[in-house]
mmCIF file of C-alpha atoms in Angstrom:
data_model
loop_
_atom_site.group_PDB
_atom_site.id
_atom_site.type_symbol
_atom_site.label_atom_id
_atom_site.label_comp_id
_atom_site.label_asym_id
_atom_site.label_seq_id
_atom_site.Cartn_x
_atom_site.Cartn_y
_atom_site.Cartn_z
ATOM 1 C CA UNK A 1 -2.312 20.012 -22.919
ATOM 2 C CA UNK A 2 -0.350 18.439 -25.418
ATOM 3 C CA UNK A 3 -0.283 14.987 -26.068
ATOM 4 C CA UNK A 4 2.073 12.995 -28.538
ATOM 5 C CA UNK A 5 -0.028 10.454 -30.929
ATOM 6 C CA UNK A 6 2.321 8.242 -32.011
ATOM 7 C CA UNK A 7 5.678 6.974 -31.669
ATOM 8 C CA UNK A 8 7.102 7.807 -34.492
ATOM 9 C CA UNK A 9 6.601 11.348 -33.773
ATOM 10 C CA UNK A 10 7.792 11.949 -30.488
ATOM 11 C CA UNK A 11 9.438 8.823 -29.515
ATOM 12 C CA UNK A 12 10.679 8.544 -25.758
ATOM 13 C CA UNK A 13 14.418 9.515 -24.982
ATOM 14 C CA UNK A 14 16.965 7.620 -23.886
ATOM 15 C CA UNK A 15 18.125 6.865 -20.091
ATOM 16 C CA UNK A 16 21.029 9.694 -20.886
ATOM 17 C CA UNK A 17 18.790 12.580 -21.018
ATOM 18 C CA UNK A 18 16.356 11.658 -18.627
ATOM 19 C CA UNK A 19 19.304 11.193 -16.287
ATOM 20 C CA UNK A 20 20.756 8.134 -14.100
ATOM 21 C CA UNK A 21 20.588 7.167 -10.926
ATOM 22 C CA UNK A 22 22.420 9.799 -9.710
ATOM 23 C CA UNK A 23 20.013 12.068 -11.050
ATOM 24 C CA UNK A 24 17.130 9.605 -10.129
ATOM 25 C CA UNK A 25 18.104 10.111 -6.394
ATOM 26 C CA UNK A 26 18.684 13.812 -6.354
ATOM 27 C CA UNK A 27 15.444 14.338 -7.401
ATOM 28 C CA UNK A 28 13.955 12.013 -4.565
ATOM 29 C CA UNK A 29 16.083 14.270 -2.324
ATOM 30 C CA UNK A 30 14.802 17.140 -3.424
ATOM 31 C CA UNK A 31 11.126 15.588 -3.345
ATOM 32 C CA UNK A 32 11.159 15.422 0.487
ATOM 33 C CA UNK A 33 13.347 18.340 0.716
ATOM 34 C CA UNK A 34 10.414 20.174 -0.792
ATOM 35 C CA UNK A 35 8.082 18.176 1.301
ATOM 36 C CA UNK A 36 9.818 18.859 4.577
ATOM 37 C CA UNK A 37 9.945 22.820 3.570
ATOM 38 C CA UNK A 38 6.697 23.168 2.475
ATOM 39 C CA UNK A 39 5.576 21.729 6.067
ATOM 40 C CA UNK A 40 7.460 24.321 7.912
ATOM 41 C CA UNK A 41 6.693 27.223 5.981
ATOM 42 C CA UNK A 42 3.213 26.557 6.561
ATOM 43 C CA UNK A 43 3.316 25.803 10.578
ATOM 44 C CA UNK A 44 4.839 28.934 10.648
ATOM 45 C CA UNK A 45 3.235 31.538 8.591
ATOM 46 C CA UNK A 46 0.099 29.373 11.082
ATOM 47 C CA UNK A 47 1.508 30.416 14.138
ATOM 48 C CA UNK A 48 2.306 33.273 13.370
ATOM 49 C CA UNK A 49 -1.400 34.293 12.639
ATOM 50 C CA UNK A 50 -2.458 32.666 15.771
ATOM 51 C CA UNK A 51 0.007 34.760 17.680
ATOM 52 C CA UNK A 52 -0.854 37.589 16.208
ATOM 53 C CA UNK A 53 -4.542 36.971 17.940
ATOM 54 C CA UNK A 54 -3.348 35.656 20.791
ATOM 55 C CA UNK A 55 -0.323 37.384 21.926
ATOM 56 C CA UNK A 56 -0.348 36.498 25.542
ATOM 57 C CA UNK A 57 0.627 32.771 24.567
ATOM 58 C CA UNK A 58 3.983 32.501 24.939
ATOM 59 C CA UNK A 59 5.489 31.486 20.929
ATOM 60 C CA UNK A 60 6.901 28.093 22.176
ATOM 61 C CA UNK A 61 3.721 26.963 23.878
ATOM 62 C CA UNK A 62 1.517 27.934 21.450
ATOM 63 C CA UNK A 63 3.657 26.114 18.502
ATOM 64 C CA UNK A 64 3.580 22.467 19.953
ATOM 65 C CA UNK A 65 0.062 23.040 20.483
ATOM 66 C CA UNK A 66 -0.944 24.140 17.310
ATOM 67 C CA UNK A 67 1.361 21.513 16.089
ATOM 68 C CA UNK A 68 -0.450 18.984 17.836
ATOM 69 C CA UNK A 69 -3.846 20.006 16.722
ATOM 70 C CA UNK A 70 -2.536 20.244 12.538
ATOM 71 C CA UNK A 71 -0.910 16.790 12.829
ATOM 72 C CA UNK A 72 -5.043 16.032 12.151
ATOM 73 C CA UNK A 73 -6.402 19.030 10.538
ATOM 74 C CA UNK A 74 -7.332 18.375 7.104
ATOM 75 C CA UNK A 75 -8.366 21.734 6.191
ATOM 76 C CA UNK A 76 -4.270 22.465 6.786
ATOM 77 C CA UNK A 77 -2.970 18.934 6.009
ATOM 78 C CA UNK A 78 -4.364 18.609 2.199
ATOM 79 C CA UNK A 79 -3.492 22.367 0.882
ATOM 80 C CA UNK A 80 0.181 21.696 2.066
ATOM 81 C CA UNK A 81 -0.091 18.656 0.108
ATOM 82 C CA UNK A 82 -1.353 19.907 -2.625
ATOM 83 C CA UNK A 83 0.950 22.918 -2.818
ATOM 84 C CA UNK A 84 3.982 19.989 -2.463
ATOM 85 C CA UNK A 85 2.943 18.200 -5.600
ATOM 86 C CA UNK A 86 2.893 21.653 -7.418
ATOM 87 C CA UNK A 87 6.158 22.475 -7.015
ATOM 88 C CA UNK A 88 7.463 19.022 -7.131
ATOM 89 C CA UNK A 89 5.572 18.815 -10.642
ATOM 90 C CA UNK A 90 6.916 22.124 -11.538
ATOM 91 C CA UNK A 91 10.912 21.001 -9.972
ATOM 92 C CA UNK A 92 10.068 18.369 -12.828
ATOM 93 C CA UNK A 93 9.269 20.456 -15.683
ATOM 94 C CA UNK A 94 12.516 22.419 -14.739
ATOM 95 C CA UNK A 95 14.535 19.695 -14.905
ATOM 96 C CA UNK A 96 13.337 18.593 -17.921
ATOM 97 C CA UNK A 97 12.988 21.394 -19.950
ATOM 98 C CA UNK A 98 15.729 23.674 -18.986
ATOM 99 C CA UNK A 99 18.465 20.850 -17.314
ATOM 100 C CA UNK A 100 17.842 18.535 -19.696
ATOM 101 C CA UNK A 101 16.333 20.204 -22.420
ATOM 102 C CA UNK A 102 13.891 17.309 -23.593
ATOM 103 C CA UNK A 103 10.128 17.864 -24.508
ATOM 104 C CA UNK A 104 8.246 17.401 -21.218
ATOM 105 C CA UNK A 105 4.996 15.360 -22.092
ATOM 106 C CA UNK A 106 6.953 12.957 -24.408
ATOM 107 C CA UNK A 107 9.431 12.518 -22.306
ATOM 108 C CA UNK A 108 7.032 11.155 -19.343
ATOM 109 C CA UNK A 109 5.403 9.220 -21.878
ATOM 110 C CA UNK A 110 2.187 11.104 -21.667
ATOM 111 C CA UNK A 111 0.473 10.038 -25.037
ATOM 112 C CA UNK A 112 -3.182 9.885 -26.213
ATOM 113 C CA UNK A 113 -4.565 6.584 -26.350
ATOM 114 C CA UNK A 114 -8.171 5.187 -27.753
ATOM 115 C CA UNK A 115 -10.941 6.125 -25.851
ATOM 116 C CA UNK A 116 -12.192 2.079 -25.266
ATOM 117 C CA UNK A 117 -8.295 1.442 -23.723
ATOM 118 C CA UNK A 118 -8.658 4.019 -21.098
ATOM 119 C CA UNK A 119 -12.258 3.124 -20.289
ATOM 120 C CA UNK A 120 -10.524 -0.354 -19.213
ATOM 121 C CA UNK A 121 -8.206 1.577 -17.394
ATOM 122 C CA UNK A 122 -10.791 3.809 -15.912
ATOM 123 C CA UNK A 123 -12.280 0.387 -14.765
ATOM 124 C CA UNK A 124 -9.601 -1.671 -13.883
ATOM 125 C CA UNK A 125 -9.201 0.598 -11.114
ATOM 126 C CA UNK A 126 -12.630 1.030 -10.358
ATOM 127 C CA UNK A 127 -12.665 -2.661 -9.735
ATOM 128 C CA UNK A 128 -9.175 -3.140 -8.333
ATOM 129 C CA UNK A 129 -10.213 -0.979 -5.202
ATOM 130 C CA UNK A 130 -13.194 -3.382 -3.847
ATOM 131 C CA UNK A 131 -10.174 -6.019 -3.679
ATOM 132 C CA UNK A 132 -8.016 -3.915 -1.776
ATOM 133 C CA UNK A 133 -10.739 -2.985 0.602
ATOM 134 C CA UNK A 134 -11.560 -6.581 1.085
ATOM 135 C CA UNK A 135 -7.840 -7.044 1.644
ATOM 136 C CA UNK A 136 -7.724 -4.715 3.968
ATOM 137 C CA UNK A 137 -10.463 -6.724 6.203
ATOM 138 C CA UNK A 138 -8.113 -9.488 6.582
ATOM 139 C CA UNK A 139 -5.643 -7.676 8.955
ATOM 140 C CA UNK A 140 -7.018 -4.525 10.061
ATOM 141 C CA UNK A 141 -4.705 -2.317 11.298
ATOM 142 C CA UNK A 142 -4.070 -2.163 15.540
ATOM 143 C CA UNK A 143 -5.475 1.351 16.036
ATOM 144 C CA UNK A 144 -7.115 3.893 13.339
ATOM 145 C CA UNK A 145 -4.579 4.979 10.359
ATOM 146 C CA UNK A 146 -3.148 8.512 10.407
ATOM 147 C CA UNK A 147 -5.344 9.388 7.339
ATOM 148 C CA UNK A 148 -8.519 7.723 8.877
ATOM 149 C CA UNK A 149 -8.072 10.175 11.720
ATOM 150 C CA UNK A 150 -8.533 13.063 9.190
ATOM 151 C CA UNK A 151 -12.250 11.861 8.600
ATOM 152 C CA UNK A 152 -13.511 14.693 11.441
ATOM 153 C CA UNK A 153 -16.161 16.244 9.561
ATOM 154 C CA UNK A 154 -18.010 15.657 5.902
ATOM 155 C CA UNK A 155 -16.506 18.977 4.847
ATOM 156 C CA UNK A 156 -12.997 17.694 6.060
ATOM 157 C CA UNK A 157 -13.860 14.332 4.186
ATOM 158 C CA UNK A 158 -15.024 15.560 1.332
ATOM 159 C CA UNK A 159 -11.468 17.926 0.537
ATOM 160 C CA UNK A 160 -9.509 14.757 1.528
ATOM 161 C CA UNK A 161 -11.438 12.918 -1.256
ATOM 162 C CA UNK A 162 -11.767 15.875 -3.578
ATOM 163 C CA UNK A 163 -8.555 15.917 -3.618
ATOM 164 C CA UNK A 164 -7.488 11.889 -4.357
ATOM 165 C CA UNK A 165 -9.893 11.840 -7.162
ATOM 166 C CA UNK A 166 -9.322 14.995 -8.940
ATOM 167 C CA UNK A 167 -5.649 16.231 -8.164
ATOM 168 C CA UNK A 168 -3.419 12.885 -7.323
ATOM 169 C CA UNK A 169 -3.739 10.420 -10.114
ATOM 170 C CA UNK A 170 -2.131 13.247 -12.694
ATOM 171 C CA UNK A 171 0.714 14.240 -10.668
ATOM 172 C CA UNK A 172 1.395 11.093 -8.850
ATOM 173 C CA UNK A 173 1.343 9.608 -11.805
ATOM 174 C CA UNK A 174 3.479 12.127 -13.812
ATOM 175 C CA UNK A 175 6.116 11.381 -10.788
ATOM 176 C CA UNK A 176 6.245 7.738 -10.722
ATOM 177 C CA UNK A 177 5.228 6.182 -13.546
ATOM 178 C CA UNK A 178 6.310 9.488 -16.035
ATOM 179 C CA UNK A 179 9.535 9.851 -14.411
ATOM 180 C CA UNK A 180 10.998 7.746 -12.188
ATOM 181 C CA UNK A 181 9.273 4.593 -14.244
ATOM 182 C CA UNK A 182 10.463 6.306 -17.482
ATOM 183 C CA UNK A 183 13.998 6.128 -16.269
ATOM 184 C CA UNK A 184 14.239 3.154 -14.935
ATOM 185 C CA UNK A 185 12.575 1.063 -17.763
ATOM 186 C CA UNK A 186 15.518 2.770 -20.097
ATOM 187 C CA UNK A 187 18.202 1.456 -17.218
ATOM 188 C CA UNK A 188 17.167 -2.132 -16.445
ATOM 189 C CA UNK A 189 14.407 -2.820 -18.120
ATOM 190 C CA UNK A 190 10.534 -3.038 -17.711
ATOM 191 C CA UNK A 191 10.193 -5.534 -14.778
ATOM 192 C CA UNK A 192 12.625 -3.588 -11.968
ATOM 193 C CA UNK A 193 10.750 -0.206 -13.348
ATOM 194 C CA UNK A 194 7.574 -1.644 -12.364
ATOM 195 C CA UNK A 195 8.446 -2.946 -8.837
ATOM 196 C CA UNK A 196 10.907 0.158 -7.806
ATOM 197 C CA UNK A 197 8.316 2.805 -9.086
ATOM 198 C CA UNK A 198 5.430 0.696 -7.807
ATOM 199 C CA UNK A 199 7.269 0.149 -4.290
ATOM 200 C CA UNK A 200 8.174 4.059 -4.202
ATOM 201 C CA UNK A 201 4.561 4.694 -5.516
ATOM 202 C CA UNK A 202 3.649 2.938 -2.450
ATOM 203 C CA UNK A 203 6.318 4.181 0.341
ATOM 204 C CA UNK A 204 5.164 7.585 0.077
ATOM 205 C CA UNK A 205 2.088 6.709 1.615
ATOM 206 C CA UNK A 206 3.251 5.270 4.441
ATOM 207 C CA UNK A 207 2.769 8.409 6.855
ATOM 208 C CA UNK A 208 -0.773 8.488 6.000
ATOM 209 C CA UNK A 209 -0.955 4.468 6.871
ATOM 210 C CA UNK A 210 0.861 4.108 9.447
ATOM 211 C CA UNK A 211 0.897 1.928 11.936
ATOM 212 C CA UNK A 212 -0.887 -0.566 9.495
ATOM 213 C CA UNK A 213 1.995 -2.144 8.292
ATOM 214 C CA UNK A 214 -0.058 -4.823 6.142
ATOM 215 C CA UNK A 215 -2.115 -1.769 4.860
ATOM 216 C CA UNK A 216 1.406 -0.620 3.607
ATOM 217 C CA UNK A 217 2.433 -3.429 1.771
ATOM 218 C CA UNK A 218 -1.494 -3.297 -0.100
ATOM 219 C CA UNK A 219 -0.622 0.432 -1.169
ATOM 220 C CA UNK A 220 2.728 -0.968 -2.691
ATOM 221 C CA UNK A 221 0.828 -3.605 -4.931
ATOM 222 C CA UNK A 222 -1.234 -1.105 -6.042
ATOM 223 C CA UNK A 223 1.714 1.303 -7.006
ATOM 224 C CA UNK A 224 3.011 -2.050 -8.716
ATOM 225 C CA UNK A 225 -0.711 -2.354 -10.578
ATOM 226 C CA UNK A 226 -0.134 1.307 -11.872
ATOM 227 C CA UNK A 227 3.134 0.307 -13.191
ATOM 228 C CA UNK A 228 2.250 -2.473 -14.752
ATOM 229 C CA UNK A 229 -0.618 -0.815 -16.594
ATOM 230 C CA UNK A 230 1.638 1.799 -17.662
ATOM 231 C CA UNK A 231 4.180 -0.836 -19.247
ATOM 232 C CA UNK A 232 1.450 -2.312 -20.615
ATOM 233 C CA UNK A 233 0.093 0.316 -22.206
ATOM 234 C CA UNK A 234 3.205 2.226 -23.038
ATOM 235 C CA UNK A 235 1.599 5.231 -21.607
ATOM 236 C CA UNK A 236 1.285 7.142 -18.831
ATOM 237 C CA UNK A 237 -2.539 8.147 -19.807
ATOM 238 C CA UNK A 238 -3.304 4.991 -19.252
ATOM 239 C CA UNK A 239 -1.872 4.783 -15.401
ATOM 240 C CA UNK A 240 -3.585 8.077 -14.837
ATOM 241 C CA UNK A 241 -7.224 6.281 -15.441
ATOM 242 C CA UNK A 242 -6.397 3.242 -13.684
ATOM 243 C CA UNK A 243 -5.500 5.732 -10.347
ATOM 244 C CA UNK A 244 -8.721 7.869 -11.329
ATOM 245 C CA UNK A 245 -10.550 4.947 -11.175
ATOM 246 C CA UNK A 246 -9.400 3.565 -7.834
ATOM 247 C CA UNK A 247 -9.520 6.633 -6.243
ATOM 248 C CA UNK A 248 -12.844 7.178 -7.407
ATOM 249 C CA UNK A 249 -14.216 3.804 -6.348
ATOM 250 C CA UNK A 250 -12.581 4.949 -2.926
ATOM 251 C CA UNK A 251 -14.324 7.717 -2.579
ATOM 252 C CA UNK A 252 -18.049 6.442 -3.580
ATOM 253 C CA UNK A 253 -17.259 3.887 -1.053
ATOM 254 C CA UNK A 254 -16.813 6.352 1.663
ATOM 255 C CA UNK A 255 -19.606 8.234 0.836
ATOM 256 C CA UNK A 256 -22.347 5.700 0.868
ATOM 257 C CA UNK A 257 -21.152 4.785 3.742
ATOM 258 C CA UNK A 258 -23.061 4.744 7.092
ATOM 259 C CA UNK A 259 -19.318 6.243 8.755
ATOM 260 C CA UNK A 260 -19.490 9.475 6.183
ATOM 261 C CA UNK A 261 -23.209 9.916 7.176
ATOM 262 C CA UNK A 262 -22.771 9.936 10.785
ATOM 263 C CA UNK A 263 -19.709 12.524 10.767
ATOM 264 C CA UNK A 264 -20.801 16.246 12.178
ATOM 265 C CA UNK A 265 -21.180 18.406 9.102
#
């Protein structure tokens, strides 16, 4: 993976060829475009499987109830994920390298930094999460969040949290603070880049959190964290060890808890 070292040598481009607003806002189209595909693809090629085994269900019936049953099935929910922040990461690289025609990793700002500044990073995050978690205590949210209710089983748990630690912090972070932080630093400057990406960061988490509206507004000051670290640092490395961190802290969390120990295996 390539990685620029200094400024000098691959310095960032301008707004122009990263795009505008326009192009800012196409590409959040096609983000849940993508997202919204992806999801239907999948339900089907599902049912069609099931139906296949189960012909005498009629194909309507056995849809909303296999619908029903995904809505919490990690072992469907998390691949379908994952496989929309592939080819939204890909989309990226398309539009970078062959509409735009820029280098890719410069261009989202992905450059090496000292080993000592991302171990801050690394546990910034780690310590940032405890916060959040205390946060959280304050106003617990009025029923169970829809990504608690994907907690069924330790194998279910443990590809939810494989997956937060070892997949999202690079391409989340390629997305918002790469991209659409890139672009809008070169627009208006570093202060709106950090609360639009952060708030952004944060909104597309708010399926998985809902209805804990107060739990929503937490995930945005976290996006605005990431930001910040990545203005700070002037790298999106560094953003990648602060979410690596968090989501790691996350995860030890659940795991030493007395919840993960008393799910089925």
């Amino acid at each position: 993976m390539p990685l620029a070292t200094s400024d000098q040598e691959t310095p960032l481009p301008s707004a122009r060829p990263l795009g505008g607003l326009l192009d800012l806002f196409l590409f959040i189209l096609l983000a849940v475009v993508l997202n919204i595909g992806v999801q239907l693809v999948a339900v089907a090629a599902h049912v069609a499987v099931v139906h296949q085994q189960q012909p005498g269900i009629p194909l309507p019936q056995l849809e909303q109830q296999l619908r029903e049953g995904l809505q919490h099935n990690a072992f469907f929910l998390v691949p379908v994920q994952l496989a929309w922040q592939v080819l939204l990461l890909l989309s990226l690289y398309l539009i970078l390298r062959r509409i735009r025609g820029v280098p890719f990793w410069s261009s989202l700002a992905f450059r090496a930094l000292p080993a000592g500044r991302l171990g801050f990073g690394f546990l910034l995050g780690f310590l940032l999460a405890p916060l959040i978690q205390g946060a959280n205590l304050l106003v617990p949210p009025p029923e169970p969040l829809m990504l608690e209710r994907l907690f069924t089983t330790k194998a279910a748990s443990l590809l939810i949290l494989g997956a937060a630690v070892l997949v999202a912090p690079f391409i989340e972070e390629l997305v918002f603070r790469g991209y659409i932080y890139t672009l809008l630093e070169r627009l208006w400057g570093g202060l709106p880049a950090v609360l639009i990406s952060g708030i952004l960061f944060g909104a597309i988490h708010f399926v998985q959190l809902w209805p804990g509206w107060f739990q929503m507004i937490l995930i945005c000051v976290v996006g605005i964290v990431f930001s910040a670290v990545r203005a700070r640092a002037g790298s999106t490395l560094a953003s990648v060890a602060v979410h690596f961190g968090y989501n790691l802290a996350l995860a030890l969390f659940f795991l030493l808890s007395p919840t993960f120990r008393s799910l089925p295996p």
